[in-house]
Amino acid sequence: MRLQCLFAALCLGVGVMAGKYSRELNEPKPSDSDGQTVEFRIAKLNQVWEKAKRMQLSPVRQAELHSDLKIQEKDELQWKKMKVDGLDENGEKEAQLRRNFNVILAKYGMDGKRDTRPLETNSLKDHDIKEEDTFDDPRLDKLWNKAKGSGKFSDEELLSLKREFQHHKEKVHEYNILMDTVGRTEEIHKNVISPLEGDTKEHVLHQKHTELKQKMRDLNQGFERLRKLSHEGFTEDSEFREPRVIELWEAAKRANLSKDELESLKEELRHFETKVEKHSHYKEQLELSHQKLQHVEALGDKEHIKRNKEKYNTLSEKTREMGYKMKKHMQELSNKISRQGLQHNEL
């Protein structure tokens, strides 16, 4: 029933493409110095986007990149306002933004390095359980194969478990990118001349190592959860299904929040999970639309091509929009959990 409702909402959403967007996405597209319309208000983000289009990423991957760049744009514009107000004197926020940008470049293979950890995922594959499913980690592969052969999981539960394994694989990938970024920053730090500048960079490096340690703790906790799930199966009272929502909920439970705060957050996470599921459906429809467009283009019927291209472009735009909203909401929830947990720890 839930899936039917989501599918109905999906069809309705595509039909009313001209409806209300969020304020950020409804603004006219910016122009460059030559008056040409561009995708983003920051030049380096437009350069990345133009390069990505030449790389011929899959439609879903390109939509994911677009929403990541929109988040980066939002954060950088906010930082510029902070700087005008005399905030971020020690450069912490600026360093974090630079790190986030480098992570985006590495994540999509645009950092000039050959990535030995490819992450070209296809959302349609998440609906299949195959013998050759692997997660590029012997520990994960062993757990997955044991879970598949245990007989404890229904087909639907195995798909949910597979999504959790895939999410953990992506988190490991992000950790490796961040670790590589920190390593390169340390090389630059060794060549610093000014003692004052050295103190600032030392502070930034300390912040990065703290972030790495936290991410490693998160990875260990995530793996422990997968290990427990693989051995014991899903429980009747499982609160959520989506890996990103589960990760936020687990963080909230560790944050020393009051019972009322947890209940309030649980309700907010339920709304967020619906948003995540809806976005997943749009990604699937975008992939299917792209496959159909390729088929129609091979047949050469111009009118048919035009109709399918319009539908594909509409789905592509909507998927990008929803991806941005979802990632922005996740960012807000994560910050909220961190803030509330910090407040409780200070009391």
Short mmCIF file of C-alpha atoms in Angstrom, two decimals:
data_model
loop_
_atom_site.label_atom_id
_atom_site.label_comp_id
_atom_site.label_asym_id
_atom_site.label_seq_id
_atom_site.Cartn_x
_atom_site.Cartn_y
_atom_site.Cartn_z
CA MET A 1 0.00 0.00 0.00
CA ARG A 2 2.82 2.37 0.93
CA LEU A 3 4.60 1.71 -2.36
CA GLN A 4 1.36 2.30 -4.29
CA CYS A 5 0.94 5.67 -2.56
CA LEU A 6 4.52 6.58 -3.36
CA PHE A 7 4.09 5.59 -6.99
CA ALA A 8 0.90 7.66 -7.22
CA ALA A 9 2.74 10.62 -5.72
CA LEU A 10 5.53 10.07 -8.23
CA CYS A 11 3.18 10.14 -11.20
CA LEU A 12 1.42 13.21 -9.83
CA GLY A 13 4.76 14.94 -9.19
CA VAL A 14 5.87 14.49 -12.81
CA GLY A 15 2.50 15.75 -14.03
CA VAL A 16 2.73 18.96 -12.07
CA MET A 17 6.34 19.78 -12.89
CA ALA A 18 5.41 23.44 -13.21
CA GLY A 19 4.19 23.48 -9.60
CA LYS A 20 5.89 25.10 -6.64
CA TYR A 21 9.60 24.57 -6.20
CA SER A 22 11.55 25.50 -3.13
CA ARG A 23 12.55 29.18 -3.04
CA GLU A 24 16.19 28.40 -3.85
CA LEU A 25 15.30 26.30 -6.90
CA ASN A 26 12.62 28.68 -8.16
CA GLU A 27 15.01 31.61 -8.61
CA PRO A 28 16.07 32.49 -12.19
CA LYS A 29 19.24 30.73 -13.25
CA PRO A 30 22.36 32.93 -12.85
CA SER A 31 24.41 34.37 -15.72
CA ASP A 32 28.16 34.52 -16.23
CA SER A 33 30.21 37.62 -17.16
CA ASP A 34 29.19 37.22 -20.83
CA GLY A 35 25.48 37.15 -19.96
CA GLN A 36 25.18 33.42 -20.69
CA THR A 37 22.83 31.41 -18.45
CA VAL A 38 24.75 29.08 -16.14
CA GLU A 39 23.71 26.38 -13.67
CA PHE A 40 25.36 27.72 -10.49
CA ARG A 41 26.27 31.10 -8.97
CA ILE A 42 29.87 30.06 -8.30
CA ALA A 43 32.28 29.77 -11.25
CA LYS A 44 34.22 26.69 -10.07
CA LEU A 45 30.95 24.74 -9.60
CA ASN A 46 29.93 25.55 -13.19
CA GLN A 47 33.33 24.32 -14.37
CA VAL A 48 32.80 21.01 -12.53
CA TRP A 49 29.27 20.67 -13.94
CA GLU A 50 30.39 21.31 -17.54
CA LYS A 51 33.20 18.77 -17.13
CA ALA A 52 30.74 16.22 -15.71
CA LYS A 53 28.46 16.59 -18.74
CA ARG A 54 31.41 15.82 -21.02
CA MET A 55 32.26 12.73 -18.94
CA GLN A 56 28.89 11.12 -19.80
CA LEU A 57 28.06 10.00 -16.27
CA SER A 58 24.92 7.88 -15.91
CA PRO A 59 21.71 9.97 -15.53
CA VAL A 60 21.31 9.03 -11.85
CA ARG A 61 24.98 9.76 -11.11
CA GLN A 62 24.74 13.13 -12.85
CA ALA A 63 21.61 14.00 -10.84
CA GLU A 64 23.44 13.06 -7.62
CA LEU A 65 26.38 15.29 -8.56
CA HIS A 66 24.01 18.18 -9.31
CA SER A 67 22.40 17.98 -5.87
CA ASP A 68 25.86 17.72 -4.20
CA LEU A 69 26.95 20.87 -6.07
CA LYS A 70 23.76 22.68 -5.02
CA ILE A 71 24.51 21.86 -1.37
CA GLN A 72 28.09 23.10 -1.87
CA GLU A 73 26.77 26.30 -3.47
CA LYS A 74 24.37 26.90 -0.56
CA ASP A 75 27.13 26.35 2.03
CA GLU A 76 29.66 28.56 0.23
CA LEU A 77 27.17 31.44 -0.17
CA GLN A 78 26.32 31.17 3.54
CA TRP A 79 30.03 31.23 4.39
CA LYS A 80 30.55 34.40 2.31
CA LYS A 81 27.88 36.12 4.43
CA MET A 82 29.61 34.85 7.59
CA LYS A 83 32.89 36.30 6.38
CA VAL A 84 31.30 39.72 5.75
CA ASP A 85 29.98 39.63 9.34
CA GLY A 86 33.49 38.97 10.65
CA LEU A 87 32.83 35.32 11.56
CA ASP A 88 35.04 32.26 10.84
CA GLU A 89 38.20 34.14 11.91
CA ASN A 90 40.22 30.94 12.33
CA GLY A 91 39.18 29.64 8.89
CA GLU A 92 37.50 26.44 10.16
CA LYS A 93 34.43 26.78 7.96
CA GLU A 94 36.50 27.76 4.92
CA ALA A 95 38.72 24.69 5.38
CA GLN A 96 35.65 22.45 5.73
CA LEU A 97 34.16 23.85 2.51
CA ARG A 98 37.42 23.26 0.66
CA ARG A 99 37.51 19.71 2.00
CA ASN A 100 33.88 19.09 0.97
CA PHE A 101 34.63 20.36 -2.54
CA ASN A 102 37.66 18.05 -2.83
CA VAL A 103 35.51 15.14 -1.67
CA ILE A 104 32.97 15.90 -4.44
CA LEU A 105 35.74 15.97 -7.06
CA ALA A 106 37.15 12.64 -5.83
CA LYS A 107 33.71 11.03 -5.45
CA TYR A 108 32.87 11.62 -9.12
CA GLY A 109 36.36 10.95 -10.52
CA MET A 110 37.23 14.59 -11.30
CA ASP A 111 40.24 15.09 -9.02
CA GLY A 112 42.78 14.12 -11.69
CA LYS A 113 43.55 10.82 -9.97
CA ARG A 114 42.72 7.34 -11.12
CA ASP A 115 40.20 6.07 -8.57
CA THR A 116 40.69 2.42 -7.71
CA ARG A 117 37.41 2.44 -5.79
CA PRO A 118 34.74 2.96 -8.48
CA LEU A 119 31.30 3.85 -7.16
CA GLU A 120 29.11 3.91 -10.27
CA THR A 121 25.89 2.61 -8.75
CA ASN A 122 22.65 1.87 -10.53
CA SER A 123 19.52 2.18 -8.43
CA LEU A 124 17.75 -0.49 -10.50
CA LYS A 125 20.27 -3.08 -9.32
CA ASP A 126 19.08 -2.60 -5.74
CA HIS A 127 15.93 -4.54 -6.66
CA ASP A 128 17.86 -7.69 -7.54
CA ILE A 129 19.62 -10.25 -5.37
CA LYS A 130 22.34 -11.88 -7.44
CA GLU A 131 24.89 -14.57 -6.75
CA GLU A 132 27.73 -12.25 -7.76
CA ASP A 133 26.79 -9.37 -5.42
CA THR A 134 29.98 -8.01 -3.81
CA PHE A 135 30.83 -4.99 -1.66
CA ASP A 136 34.62 -4.63 -2.22
CA ASP A 137 35.30 -5.65 1.39
CA PRO A 138 35.94 -9.28 2.43
CA ARG A 139 34.23 -8.72 5.81
CA LEU A 140 31.07 -7.34 4.16
CA ASP A 141 31.06 -10.06 1.48
CA LYS A 142 31.35 -12.77 4.14
CA LEU A 143 28.49 -11.28 6.19
CA TRP A 144 26.31 -10.84 3.10
CA ASN A 145 26.81 -14.39 1.85
CA LYS A 146 26.08 -15.77 5.32
CA ALA A 147 22.87 -13.69 5.57
CA LYS A 148 21.71 -14.77 2.08
CA GLY A 149 22.17 -18.43 2.90
CA SER A 150 20.74 -18.29 6.42
CA GLY A 151 17.06 -18.55 5.47
CA LYS A 152 16.22 -15.87 8.09
CA PHE A 153 15.27 -13.20 5.57
CA SER A 154 12.34 -12.81 3.20
CA ASP A 155 13.07 -11.42 -0.30
CA GLU A 156 11.93 -7.96 0.84
CA GLU A 157 14.14 -8.10 3.94
CA LEU A 158 17.12 -9.19 1.85
CA LEU A 159 16.61 -6.12 -0.38
CA SER A 160 16.52 -3.89 2.72
CA LEU A 161 19.66 -5.57 4.03
CA LYS A 162 21.37 -5.14 0.67
CA ARG A 163 20.63 -1.40 0.77
CA GLU A 164 22.26 -1.21 4.21
CA PHE A 165 25.36 -3.06 2.96
CA GLN A 166 25.54 -0.75 -0.08
CA HIS A 167 25.22 2.31 2.16
CA HIS A 168 28.07 1.06 4.37
CA LYS A 169 30.21 0.48 1.28
CA GLU A 170 29.59 4.10 0.20
CA LYS A 171 30.48 5.37 3.70
CA VAL A 172 33.80 3.48 3.53
CA HIS A 173 34.43 5.04 0.11
CA GLU A 174 33.78 8.55 1.51
CA TYR A 175 36.07 7.85 4.47
CA ASN A 176 38.89 6.80 2.13
CA ILE A 177 38.43 9.99 0.08
CA LEU A 178 38.54 12.15 3.22
CA MET A 179 41.63 10.33 4.50
CA ASP A 180 43.36 10.95 1.18
CA THR A 181 42.38 14.65 1.32
CA VAL A 182 43.81 14.98 4.85
CA GLY A 183 47.02 13.27 3.73
CA ARG A 184 47.49 15.77 0.90
CA THR A 185 46.79 18.69 3.28
CA GLU A 186 49.50 17.42 5.63
CA GLU A 187 52.00 17.40 2.76
CA ILE A 188 51.18 21.07 2.09
CA HIS A 189 51.40 21.79 5.83
CA LYS A 190 55.02 20.54 5.91
CA ASN A 191 56.03 23.26 3.43
CA VAL A 192 54.53 26.19 5.39
CA ILE A 193 56.92 29.10 6.11
CA SER A 194 55.03 31.60 8.29
CA PRO A 195 54.76 30.49 11.98
CA LEU A 196 51.38 32.27 12.30
CA GLU A 197 50.05 30.51 9.20
CA GLY A 198 51.44 27.27 10.60
CA ASP A 199 49.38 27.63 13.78
CA THR A 200 46.21 28.14 11.75
CA LYS A 201 46.90 25.10 9.58
CA GLU A 202 47.74 23.02 12.66
CA HIS A 203 44.28 23.86 14.03
CA VAL A 204 42.62 22.93 10.72
CA LEU A 205 44.53 19.63 10.57
CA HIS A 206 43.47 18.82 14.13
CA GLN A 207 39.86 19.44 13.12
CA LYS A 208 40.24 17.12 10.13
CA HIS A 209 41.74 14.33 12.25
CA THR A 210 38.86 14.71 14.71
CA GLU A 211 36.41 14.33 11.82
CA LEU A 212 38.28 11.25 10.57
CA LYS A 213 38.12 9.65 14.02
CA GLN A 214 34.38 10.32 14.24
CA LYS A 215 33.81 8.83 10.79
CA MET A 216 35.82 5.75 11.78
CA ARG A 217 33.68 5.37 14.92
CA ASP A 218 30.56 5.68 12.74
CA LEU A 219 31.92 3.01 10.37
CA ASN A 220 32.68 0.64 13.24
CA GLN A 221 29.21 1.15 14.70
CA GLY A 222 27.67 0.66 11.25
CA PHE A 223 29.56 -2.58 10.70
CA GLU A 224 28.56 -3.84 14.14
CA ARG A 225 24.91 -3.12 13.27
CA LEU A 226 25.28 -5.08 9.99
CA ARG A 227 26.92 -7.96 11.84
CA LYS A 228 24.06 -8.06 14.35
CA LEU A 229 21.41 -7.82 11.62
CA SER A 230 23.05 -10.58 9.58
CA HIS A 231 23.06 -12.93 12.58
CA GLU A 232 19.73 -12.05 14.22
CA GLY A 233 17.60 -10.71 11.36
CA PHE A 234 15.20 -7.75 11.46
CA THR A 235 13.08 -7.31 14.58
CA GLU A 236 9.35 -6.60 14.59
CA ASP A 237 9.87 -3.18 16.17
CA SER A 238 12.42 -1.89 13.62
CA GLU A 239 11.72 1.84 13.47
CA PHE A 240 13.02 2.59 9.96
CA ARG A 241 14.04 0.89 6.72
CA GLU A 242 16.23 3.40 4.87
CA PRO A 243 19.97 3.19 5.79
CA ARG A 244 20.48 6.98 5.98
CA VAL A 245 17.48 7.35 8.29
CA ILE A 246 18.63 4.42 10.46
CA GLU A 247 22.07 6.06 10.73
CA LEU A 248 20.50 9.34 11.94
CA TRP A 249 18.24 7.49 14.40
CA GLU A 250 21.17 5.52 15.85
CA ALA A 251 23.13 8.79 16.24
CA ALA A 252 20.13 10.39 17.99
CA LYS A 253 19.87 7.49 20.46
CA ARG A 254 23.56 7.92 21.33
CA ALA A 255 23.19 11.71 21.75
CA ASN A 256 21.78 11.63 25.30
CA LEU A 257 18.48 13.27 24.25
CA SER A 258 15.39 13.38 26.45
CA LYS A 259 12.46 11.04 25.77
CA ASP A 260 10.35 13.90 24.39
CA GLU A 261 13.15 15.06 22.10
CA LEU A 262 13.61 11.52 20.77
CA GLU A 263 9.88 11.16 20.09
CA SER A 264 9.79 14.49 18.27
CA LEU A 265 12.85 13.53 16.23
CA LYS A 266 11.41 10.11 15.43
CA GLU A 267 8.36 11.76 13.85
CA GLU A 268 10.58 14.09 11.83
CA LEU A 269 12.67 11.12 10.68
CA ARG A 270 9.51 9.33 9.49
CA HIS A 271 8.74 12.30 7.22
CA PHE A 272 12.34 12.32 6.06
CA GLU A 273 12.22 8.59 5.27
CA THR A 274 9.20 9.17 3.01
CA LYS A 275 11.24 11.84 1.20
CA VAL A 276 14.18 9.42 0.80
CA GLU A 277 11.92 6.67 -0.58
CA LYS A 278 10.26 9.06 -3.01
CA HIS A 279 13.66 10.22 -4.25
CA SER A 280 14.70 6.58 -4.78
CA HIS A 281 11.59 6.02 -6.93
CA TYR A 282 12.41 9.07 -9.04
CA LYS A 283 15.95 7.77 -9.61
CA GLU A 284 14.56 4.44 -10.77
CA GLN A 285 12.12 6.16 -13.13
CA LEU A 286 14.93 8.36 -14.49
CA GLU A 287 17.06 5.31 -15.25
CA LEU A 288 14.14 3.57 -16.98
CA SER A 289 13.33 6.75 -18.94
CA HIS A 290 16.94 6.96 -20.12
CA GLN A 291 16.90 3.33 -21.27
CA LYS A 292 13.66 3.94 -23.18
CA LEU A 293 15.07 7.11 -24.78
CA GLN A 294 18.14 5.21 -25.99
CA HIS A 295 15.87 2.55 -27.50
CA VAL A 296 13.68 5.15 -29.25
CA GLU A 297 16.73 7.05 -30.57
CA ALA A 298 17.99 3.81 -32.12
CA LEU A 299 14.67 3.49 -34.00
CA GLY A 300 14.97 7.05 -35.39
CA ASP A 301 11.33 8.25 -35.07
CA LYS A 302 11.82 12.03 -34.52
CA GLU A 303 8.40 12.70 -32.99
CA HIS A 304 8.74 9.75 -30.64
CA ILE A 305 12.28 10.87 -29.71
CA LYS A 306 11.03 14.40 -28.95
CA ARG A 307 8.29 13.14 -26.60
CA ASN A 308 10.61 10.78 -24.75
CA LYS A 309 13.33 13.42 -24.46
CA GLU A 310 10.86 15.87 -22.90
CA LYS A 311 9.77 13.24 -20.37
CA TYR A 312 13.39 12.34 -19.63
CA ASN A 313 14.39 16.01 -19.14
CA THR A 314 11.42 16.56 -16.82
CA LEU A 315 12.33 13.52 -14.72
CA SER A 316 15.98 14.56 -14.66
CA GLU A 317 15.13 18.06 -13.39
CA LYS A 318 12.73 16.71 -10.78
CA THR A 319 15.23 14.10 -9.56
CA ARG A 320 17.90 16.79 -9.12
CA GLU A 321 15.47 19.01 -7.25
CA MET A 322 14.37 16.21 -4.91
CA GLY A 323 17.97 15.10 -4.35
CA TYR A 324 18.92 18.61 -3.24
CA LYS A 325 15.94 18.90 -0.88
CA MET A 326 16.66 15.47 0.61
CA LYS A 327 20.37 16.17 1.18
CA LYS A 328 19.59 19.60 2.63
CA HIS A 329 17.06 18.03 5.02
CA MET A 330 19.57 15.35 6.03
CA GLN A 331 22.20 18.02 6.69
CA GLU A 332 19.72 19.92 8.90
CA LEU A 333 18.75 16.77 10.83
CA SER A 334 22.38 15.80 11.38
CA ASN A 335 23.22 19.30 12.67
CA LYS A 336 20.15 19.27 14.91
CA ILE A 337 21.13 15.94 16.49
CA SER A 338 24.71 17.16 17.03
CA ARG A 339 23.53 20.45 18.57
CA GLN A 340 21.02 18.83 20.94
CA GLY A 341 23.52 16.17 22.00
CA LEU A 342 26.16 18.82 22.68
CA GLN A 343 23.72 20.87 24.77
CA HIS A 344 22.89 17.83 26.93
CA ASN A 345 26.54 16.96 27.41
CA GLU A 346 27.25 20.53 28.60
CA LEU A 347 24.48 20.42 31.23
#
